[in-house]
Coordinates of C-alpha atoms and ligand atoms in Angstrom, one line a residue:
X22 CA 7.6 -2.7 -15.8
X23 CA 10.3 -2.6 -13.2
X24 CA 14.0 -1.9 -13.0
X25 CA 15.1 -5.3 -11.7
X26 CA 17.0 -7.2 -14.4
X27 CA 19.5 -10.0 -15.1
X28 CA 23.0 -8.9 -15.8
X29 CA 25.3 -11.8 -16.8
X30 CA 23.3 -14.2 -14.7
X31 CA 22.9 -12.0 -11.7
X32 CA 19.9 -10.1 -10.5
X33 CA 20.4 -6.3 -10.4
X34 CA 18.3 -3.5 -9.0
X35 CA 19.0 -0.8 -11.5
X36 CA 22.9 -0.6 -11.6
X37 CA 23.4 -2.5 -8.3
X38 CA 24.1 -6.2 -7.8
X39 CA 21.6 -7.5 -5.2
X40 CA 24.2 -10.0 -4.0
X41 CA 26.5 -7.1 -3.1
X42 CA 23.7 -5.6 -1.0
X43 CA 23.0 -8.9 0.7
X44 CA 26.8 -9.3 1.4
X45 CA 26.9 -5.8 3.0
X46 CA 23.6 -5.7 4.9
X47 CA 22.9 -9.4 5.4
X48 CA 19.6 -11.2 4.7
X49 CA 16.7 -11.0 4.7
X50 CA 16.6 -7.5 3.3
X51 CA 14.0 -5.5 1.3
X52 CA 15.4 -3.6 -1.6
X53 CA 13.5 -0.8 -3.4
X54 CA 14.2 0.7 -6.8
X55 CA 13.9 4.5 -7.2
X56 CA 13.6 4.3 -11.0
X57 CA 10.6 2.0 -10.6
X58 CA 8.9 4.2 -8.0
X59 CA 9.4 7.2 -10.3
X60 CA 8.2 5.3 -13.3
X61 CA 5.0 4.1 -11.6
X62 CA 4.1 7.4 -10.1
X63 CA 4.7 9.2 -13.3
X64 CA 2.7 6.7 -15.4
X65 CA -0.2 6.9 -13.0
X66 CA -0.2 10.7 -12.9
X67 CA 0.1 10.9 -16.6
X68 CA -2.8 8.6 -17.1
X69 CA -4.9 11.3 -15.4
X70 CA -3.3 14.2 -17.2
X71 CA -5.7 17.0 -18.3
X72 CA -8.5 16.1 -15.8
X73 CA -8.4 19.5 -14.2
X74 CA -10.8 20.9 -11.7
X75 CA -12.8 24.1 -12.5
X76 CA -10.0 26.0 -10.7
X77 CA -7.5 24.3 -13.0
X78 CA -6.0 21.9 -10.4
X79 CA -4.7 18.6 -11.6
X80 CA -5.9 15.5 -9.7
X81 CA -4.3 14.9 -6.3
X82 CA -2.5 11.6 -6.4
X83 CA -2.4 10.9 -2.6
X84 CA -0.1 7.9 -2.3
X85 CA -1.5 5.4 0.2
X86 CA 1.3 5.4 2.8
X87 CA 0.2 2.1 4.3
X88 CA 1.5 0.3 1.3
X89 CA 5.1 1.2 2.0
X90 CA 5.7 3.9 4.7
X91 CA 9.5 3.9 4.5
X92 CA 10.5 7.5 4.9
X93 CA 12.8 7.4 1.8
X94 CA 10.1 5.8 -0.3
X95 CA 7.6 8.5 0.7
X96 CA 10.2 11.2 0.3
X97 CA 11.0 10.0 -3.2
X98 CA 7.3 10.2 -4.1
X99 CA 6.8 13.6 -2.3
X100 CA 9.6 15.1 -4.5
X101 CA 7.6 14.0 -7.6
X102 CA 4.6 15.9 -6.3
X103 CA 2.7 13.0 -4.7
X104 CA 0.3 13.7 -1.8
X105 CA -0.3 11.2 0.9
X106 CA -3.3 9.2 2.0
X107 CA -2.7 8.5 5.7
X108 CA -4.8 6.4 8.2
X109 CA -3.1 7.1 11.5
X110 CA -1.2 9.7 13.5
X111 CA 1.9 7.7 12.7
X112 CA 1.4 7.8 9.0
X113 CA 0.6 11.5 9.2
X114 CA 3.9 12.1 11.1
X115 CA 5.7 10.1 8.5
X116 CA 4.2 11.9 5.5
X117 CA 5.1 15.2 7.0
X118 CA 8.6 14.1 8.0
X119 CA 9.1 12.8 4.4
X120 CA 8.2 16.3 3.1
X121 CA 4.7 15.9 1.9
X122 CA 3.1 19.3 2.3
X123 CA 0.0 19.3 4.5
X124 CA -2.1 20.6 1.6
X125 CA -1.5 17.3 -0.2
X126 CA -2.5 15.0 2.8
X127 CA -5.8 13.2 3.1
X128 CA -6.7 11.4 6.3
X129 CA -8.8 8.2 5.8
X130 CA -9.7 5.4 8.1
X131 CA -12.7 4.0 9.9
X132 CA -11.6 4.6 13.5
X133 CA -9.8 7.9 13.8
X134 CA -9.4 8.9 17.4
X135 CA -10.0 12.5 18.5
X136 CA -6.2 12.8 19.2
X137 CA -5.6 11.8 15.6
X138 CA -8.2 14.2 14.3
X139 CA -6.6 17.0 16.3
X140 CA -3.1 16.2 14.9
X141 CA -4.4 16.2 11.4
X142 CA -6.3 19.5 11.8
X143 CA -3.4 21.1 13.6
X144 CA -1.2 20.1 10.7
X145 CA -3.7 21.8 8.3
X146 CA -4.2 18.8 6.0
X147 CA -6.2 19.0 2.8
X148 CA -9.1 16.7 3.7
X149 CA -10.5 14.3 6.2
X150 CA -12.4 11.4 4.7
X151 CA -15.2 10.7 7.2
X152 CA -16.8 7.3 7.5
X153 CA -19.8 7.8 9.8
X154 CA -22.2 10.3 11.3
X155 CA -20.7 9.9 14.8
X156 CA -17.3 10.7 13.3
X157 CA -18.8 13.9 11.9
X158 CA -19.9 14.9 15.4
X159 CA -16.5 14.0 16.9
X160 CA -14.6 15.9 14.2
X161 CA -16.9 18.9 14.6
X162 CA -16.1 19.0 18.3
X163 CA -12.4 18.7 17.8
X164 CA -12.3 21.4 15.1
X165 CA -14.4 23.7 17.1
X166 CA -12.2 23.3 20.2
X167 CA -9.1 24.1 18.0
X168 CA -10.9 27.0 16.3
X169 CA -10.3 25.6 12.8
X170 CA -12.5 24.4 10.0
X171 CA -12.2 20.8 8.9
X172 CA -12.5 20.1 5.2
X173 CA -14.6 16.9 5.1
X174 CA -15.4 14.4 2.4
X175 CA -17.8 11.5 3.1
X176 CA -16.7 8.1 2.2
X177 CA -19.6 6.1 0.7
X178 CA -20.0 2.4 1.0
X179 CA -21.3 1.7 -2.5
X180 CA -22.3 -1.9 -1.8
X181 CA -20.1 -3.2 -4.6
X182 CA -18.3 -6.5 -4.8
X183 CA -14.7 -5.6 -5.8
X184 CA -14.0 -9.2 -6.7
X185 CA -10.8 -9.4 -4.8
X186 CA -9.6 -11.4 -1.7
X187 CA -12.3 -11.2 1.1
X188 CA -9.8 -9.8 3.5
X189 CA -9.0 -6.8 1.4
X190 CA -12.5 -6.1 0.0
X191 CA -13.9 -2.9 1.5
X192 CA -16.9 -1.8 -0.5
X193 CA -19.5 -4.5 0.3
X194 CA -22.5 -3.4 2.4
X195 CA -21.5 -5.6 5.3
X196 CA -17.9 -4.3 5.3
X197 CA -17.1 -1.9 8.1
X198 CA -16.1 0.9 5.7
X199 CA -17.9 4.0 4.6
X200 CA -21.4 5.3 5.0
X201 CA -24.3 3.4 3.3
X202 CA -25.4 5.2 0.1
X203 CA -28.9 5.9 1.3
X204 CA -27.6 7.8 4.3
X205 CA -25.2 10.1 2.4
X206 CA -27.6 13.0 1.6
X207 CA -28.6 13.3 5.3
X208 CA -25.0 12.9 6.5
X209 CA -23.9 15.6 4.0
X210 CA -26.6 17.9 5.3
X211 CA -25.4 17.1 8.8
X212 CA -21.9 18.0 7.9
X213 CA -23.1 21.3 6.4
X214 CA -24.9 22.1 9.7
X215 CA -22.3 21.2 12.2
X216 CA -19.9 23.9 13.4
X217 CA -16.2 23.6 12.4
X218 CA -16.9 21.4 9.3
X219 CA -16.7 22.3 5.7
X220 CA -18.1 19.5 3.4
X221 CA -16.0 19.5 0.3
X222 CA -17.0 16.2 -1.4
X223 CA -17.4 12.5 -1.4
X224 CA -15.2 9.5 -2.0
X225 CA -15.0 5.7 -2.2
X226 CA -12.5 2.9 -1.9
X227 CA -13.8 -0.5 -2.6
X228 CA -10.8 -2.8 -2.1
X229 CA -7.3 -3.6 -3.1
X230 CA -5.6 -5.7 -5.8
X231 CA -8.5 -5.1 -8.2
X232 CA -8.0 -6.9 -11.4
X233 CA -11.3 -6.0 -13.0
X234 CA -12.3 -2.4 -13.7
X235 CA -16.1 -3.2 -13.7
X236 CA -16.6 -2.8 -9.9
X237 CA -14.7 0.5 -10.1
X238 CA -16.8 1.7 -13.0
X239 CA -20.0 0.9 -11.1
X240 CA -18.6 2.8 -8.1
X241 CA -17.7 5.8 -10.1
X242 CA -21.2 5.8 -11.7
X243 CA -22.6 5.8 -8.2
X244 CA -20.3 8.7 -7.2
X245 CA -21.4 10.6 -10.3
X246 CA -25.1 10.2 -9.4
X247 CA -24.4 11.4 -5.9
X248 CA -22.6 14.5 -7.1
X249 CA -25.7 15.4 -9.1
X250 CA -28.1 14.6 -6.4
X251 CA -26.2 16.5 -3.7
X252 CA -25.9 19.5 -5.9
X253 CA -29.5 19.3 -6.8
X254 CA -30.3 19.5 -3.1
X255 CA -28.2 22.7 -2.9
X256 CA -25.1 21.2 -1.4
X257 CA -21.7 22.1 -2.7
X258 CA -19.5 19.3 -4.0
X259 CA -15.9 20.4 -5.0
X260 CA -14.0 17.1 -4.8
X261 CA -14.3 13.4 -5.4
X262 CA -11.9 10.9 -4.1
X263 CA -11.8 7.8 -6.3
X264 CA -9.7 5.8 -3.8
X265 CA -7.0 3.3 -4.7
X266 CA -7.1 -0.4 -5.4
X267 CA -5.6 -0.9 -8.9
X268 CA -4.1 -4.4 -9.0
X269 CA -0.6 -5.3 -10.2
X270 CA 0.8 -8.4 -11.9
X271 CA 2.2 -10.9 -9.4
X272 CA 2.2 -13.9 -11.7
X273 CA 3.3 -14.1 -15.3
X274 CA 1.0 -17.1 -15.9
X275 CA -2.2 -15.1 -15.2
X276 CA -3.8 -12.4 -17.3
X277 CA -2.3 -9.0 -16.7
X278 CA -4.5 -6.6 -14.6
X279 CA -5.7 -3.4 -16.2
X280 CA -3.0 -0.8 -16.7
X281 CA -2.9 2.7 -15.4
X282 CA -3.8 3.8 -18.9
X283 CA -6.9 1.6 -18.8
X284 CA -7.7 3.1 -15.4
X285 CA -7.1 6.6 -16.7
X286 CA -9.4 6.0 -19.6
X287 CA -12.1 4.8 -17.3
X288 CA -11.7 7.8 -15.0
X289 CA -11.9 10.2 -18.0
X290 CA -15.1 8.5 -19.2
X291 CA -16.7 8.2 -15.8
X292 CA -16.0 11.6 -14.4
X293 CA -17.0 13.6 -17.6
X294 CA -18.9 16.7 -16.6
X295 CA -18.4 16.3 -12.8
X296 CA -16.6 19.6 -12.5
X297 CA -14.7 18.6 -9.4
X298 CA -11.1 18.2 -8.3
X299 CA -10.3 14.5 -8.5
X300 CA -8.3 12.7 -5.8
X301 CA -6.8 9.1 -6.0
X302 CA -5.2 7.0 -3.3
X303 CA -3.1 4.4 -5.1
X304 CA -0.7 2.4 -3.0
X305 CA 0.3 -1.0 -4.4
X306 CA 0.3 0.3 -8.0
X307 CA 3.1 2.7 -7.1
X308 CA 5.3 0.6 -4.9
X309 CA 4.5 -3.1 -5.4
X310 CA 6.8 -3.8 -8.3
X311 CA 9.4 -1.5 -6.9
X312 CA 10.6 -3.8 -4.2
X313 CA 12.0 -7.3 -3.6
X314 CA 12.8 -9.3 -0.5
X315 CA 16.2 -10.9 -0.7
X316 CA 16.7 -14.0 1.4
X317 CA 19.3 -16.8 1.8
X318 CA 18.6 -20.5 1.7
X319 CA 19.4 -21.9 5.1
X320 CA 19.0 -25.5 4.2
X321 CA 17.3 -27.8 1.7
X322 CA 15.4 -30.5 3.5
X323 CA 14.0 -33.5 1.8
X324 CA 10.7 -34.6 3.4
X325 CA 8.7 -37.8 2.8
X326 CA 6.3 -36.0 0.5
X327 CA 8.1 -32.9 -0.6
X328 CA 11.3 -31.0 -0.6
X329 CA 11.5 -28.1 1.7
X330 CA 13.7 -25.1 0.9
X331 CA 14.1 -23.3 4.3
X332 CA 15.0 -19.7 3.8
X333 CA 16.0 -17.0 6.3
X334 CA 13.0 -14.8 5.6
X335 CA 9.8 -15.8 7.3
X336 CA 6.1 -14.9 7.6
X337 CA 7.0 -12.2 10.0
X338 CA 9.0 -10.5 7.3
X339 CA 6.6 -11.0 4.4
X340 CA 3.1 -11.9 5.7
X341 CA 1.1 -11.9 2.5
X342 CA 1.5 -15.5 1.5
X343 CA 0.6 -16.7 4.9
X344 CA -2.3 -14.2 5.5
X345 CA -3.9 -14.2 2.1
X346 CA -2.4 -17.1 0.3
X347 CA -0.7 -14.5 -1.9
X348 CA 1.7 -15.5 -4.6
X349 CA 5.1 -13.9 -4.9
X350 CA 7.4 -15.1 -7.7
X351 CA 10.5 -16.6 -6.2
X352 CA 13.8 -16.7 -8.1
X353 CA 17.4 -17.4 -7.5
X354 CA 19.6 -14.3 -7.7
X355 CA 22.0 -16.3 -9.8
X356 CA 20.1 -19.1 -11.4
X357 CA 22.1 -22.0 -12.7
X358 CA 19.4 -22.9 -15.3
X359 CA 18.2 -26.0 -13.4
X360 CA 14.8 -26.2 -11.7
X361 CA 13.3 -28.1 -8.7
X362 CA 9.9 -28.6 -7.2
X363 CA 10.0 -27.2 -3.7
X364 CA 7.9 -26.0 -0.8
X365 CA 9.6 -22.7 0.3
X366 CA 9.2 -22.0 4.0
X367 CA 10.7 -19.8 6.7
X368 CA 12.1 -20.7 10.1
X369 CA 9.1 -19.6 12.1
X370 CA 7.4 -22.4 14.1
X371 CA 4.1 -22.5 12.2
X372 CA 3.1 -24.5 9.2
X373 CA 1.6 -21.3 7.9
X374 CA 5.1 -20.0 7.5
X375 CA 5.0 -21.1 3.9
X376 CA 5.8 -18.9 0.9
X377 CA 5.1 -21.4 -1.9
X378 CA 3.9 -25.0 -2.0
X379 CA 5.2 -27.6 -4.4
X380 CA 6.3 -24.9 -6.8
X381 CA 8.8 -25.2 -9.6
X382 CA 11.5 -22.8 -8.8
X383 CA 15.1 -22.2 -9.8
X384 CA 17.3 -24.9 -8.4
X385 CA 18.9 -23.7 -5.2
X386 CA 21.1 -25.1 -2.5
X387 CA 22.2 -24.1 1.0
X388 CA 23.7 -20.6 1.0
X389 CA 22.1 -19.5 -2.3
X390 CA 20.4 -16.1 -2.5
X391 CA 16.8 -15.8 -3.6
X392 CA 14.4 -13.0 -4.2
X393 CA 10.7 -12.7 -3.5
X394 CA 9.6 -10.4 -6.3
X395 CA 6.9 -7.7 -6.2
X396 CA 7.3 -7.3 -2.5
X397 CA 7.4 -3.5 -2.4
X398 CA 3.8 -3.1 -1.2
X399 CA 2.5 -4.4 2.1
X400 CA 5.8 -6.2 2.7
X401 CA 8.1 -4.6 5.2
X402 CA 5.3 -2.5 6.6
X403 CA 3.4 -5.7 7.7
X404 CA 6.5 -7.2 9.3
X405 CA 6.5 -8.1 13.0
X406 CA 9.1 -9.4 15.4
X407 CA 7.3 -12.8 15.9
X408 CA 9.7 -15.5 17.2
X409 CA 11.8 -12.5 18.4
X410 CA 13.1 -12.0 14.9
X411 CA 14.5 -8.5 14.4
X412 CA 12.6 -6.2 12.1
X413 CA 13.9 -6.6 8.5
X414 CA 16.2 -3.9 7.1
X415 CA 15.3 -1.8 3.9
X416 CA 17.6 -0.5 1.2
X417 CA 16.9 2.1 -1.4
X418 CA 18.7 1.9 -4.8
X419 CA 19.0 4.9 -7.1
X420 CA 21.0 4.2 -10.2
X421 CA 24.4 2.9 -9.1
X422 CA 24.1 4.1 -5.5
X423 CA 22.3 2.6 -2.6
X424 CA 21.5 3.4 1.0
X425 CA 20.4 1.5 4.0
X426 CA 17.2 3.4 4.8
X427 CA 16.2 1.2 7.7
X428 CA 18.9 -0.8 9.5
X429 CA 18.2 -4.2 10.8
X430 CA 16.8 -4.0 14.3
X431 CA 19.3 -5.2 16.9
X432 CA 18.1 -7.8 19.3
X433 CA 19.5 -5.7 22.1
X434 CA 17.3 -2.8 21.0
X435 CA 14.3 -5.1 20.9
X436 CA 15.1 -6.2 24.5
X437 CA 15.7 -2.6 25.6
X438 CA 12.2 -1.6 24.7
X439 CA 10.9 -4.0 27.3
X440 CA 11.2 -3.9 31.1
X441 CA 11.1 -6.7 33.7
X442 CA 8.4 -5.8 36.2
X443 CA 10.0 -4.5 39.4
X444 CA 8.8 -7.4 41.5
X445 CA 10.7 -9.8 39.2
X446 CA 14.1 -8.3 39.5
Ligands
LLP14 N1 -7.2 4.0 0.3 C1 -7.7 3.4 1.3 C2 -8.8 4.0 2.1 C3 -7.3 2.1 1.6 O1 -7.8 1.4 2.6 C4 -6.3 1.5 0.8 C5 -5.8 0.1 1.1 C6 -5.7 2.2 -0.2 C7 -6.2 3.5 -0.5 C8 -4.7 1.7 -1.1 O2 -5.1 0.6 -1.9 P1 -4.1 0.0 -3.0 O3 -4.0 1.0 -4.1 O4 -2.8 -0.2 -2.4 O5 -4.8 -1.2 -3.4 N2 -2.4 -5.7 3.1 C9 -3.1 -6.1 1.9 C10 -3.7 -4.8 1.2 C11 -4.6 -4.0 2.1 C12 -5.1 -2.7 1.5 C13 -5.7 -1.9 2.5 N3 -6.2 -0.6 2.1 C14 -2.2 -6.9 0.9 O6 -1.1 -7.1 1.3 O7 -2.7 -7.3 -0.2

């Protein structure tokens, strides 16, 4: 459910005509809907309602900032009570700048540097999710040097096939993530013994765009057994981080993925009797449907075998189709009721710069505006300046108002960040 809708044949974001934004800001441009963000966060949080810790704390919904780190997006969620799951010093700085209180920030990631650990501990974040024994030693050293105690959760690698795209699967034994299950008890004991660390719990994240709850169910069962085993061995376990990963519908012709309510029911069932504070790290689920990428048709080019619709967005603006073969629904902002079979491509000089192959889309011609739907997650944030294209701008809509929340990068600004080596001038 999102707040993009047709009004008299024109695509609106809430109360705002997307064509008006395109006219004012130019294209390509990402547009996000506040009402959709609010709805998704609220639905997700409500699906976990009542699952309180022994101390009465509700689950911490730590929004995975990587999905869409735009300051206004994070600030919108922060005002609703969201926490943040961050994976770099940059994301930590963003979360703080967007108003997420440190006590709602979790630091995940497989390769935190000591400088990043220090930044997180200095900020006083809620928890560091640790992914290896060596990282425990490093974090202990950093915490001790700072004279603070680091709240630590161990990320397990449950050895579960999340049944998603190989590039975004993270819970298999040969993935780089987490600590193998059989090493967790010893690692937990190590965390207990090292100075400057306070082990608070365990967690897992097995992958993204999960469309089947079974792998999550298996993972939660493993986490539950670990909670019991660790406690039986005398180790305190106060928190369990269930990770993110819930998939969203990208295609109307495929079965809908499980809903937040389905997920909530699973969590309720699986975590019964754990007596912990639950944490979740949803990203895509919160922002995916809340964003579209608006682009303009540069030209329609008949080829020998197929018709190419060349648009002004490219793989550098929305990488997912090129990188994962991901599907984004493409529609005209003002469809004329006709259709065409087209291969939709960007202007970048690679054949991989393809958004859709031989797809039936709304009939479009040069100058028409189109939208790539469901582009709020892993869209703008994965953009690059390849082909020296300026970073794509972002707009946030709220009811009948909208704001440019990241302006289009100026080419001059791009050039100004570089220098010609002194011997070349
Ligand atoms: N927690 C951790 C530790 C993660 O690595 C991720 C995503 C999340 C939470 C959030 O997962 P979500 O709820 O969004 O599925 N660029 C890819 C997705 C990469 C996901 C990486 N990790 C894409 O465009 O599909």
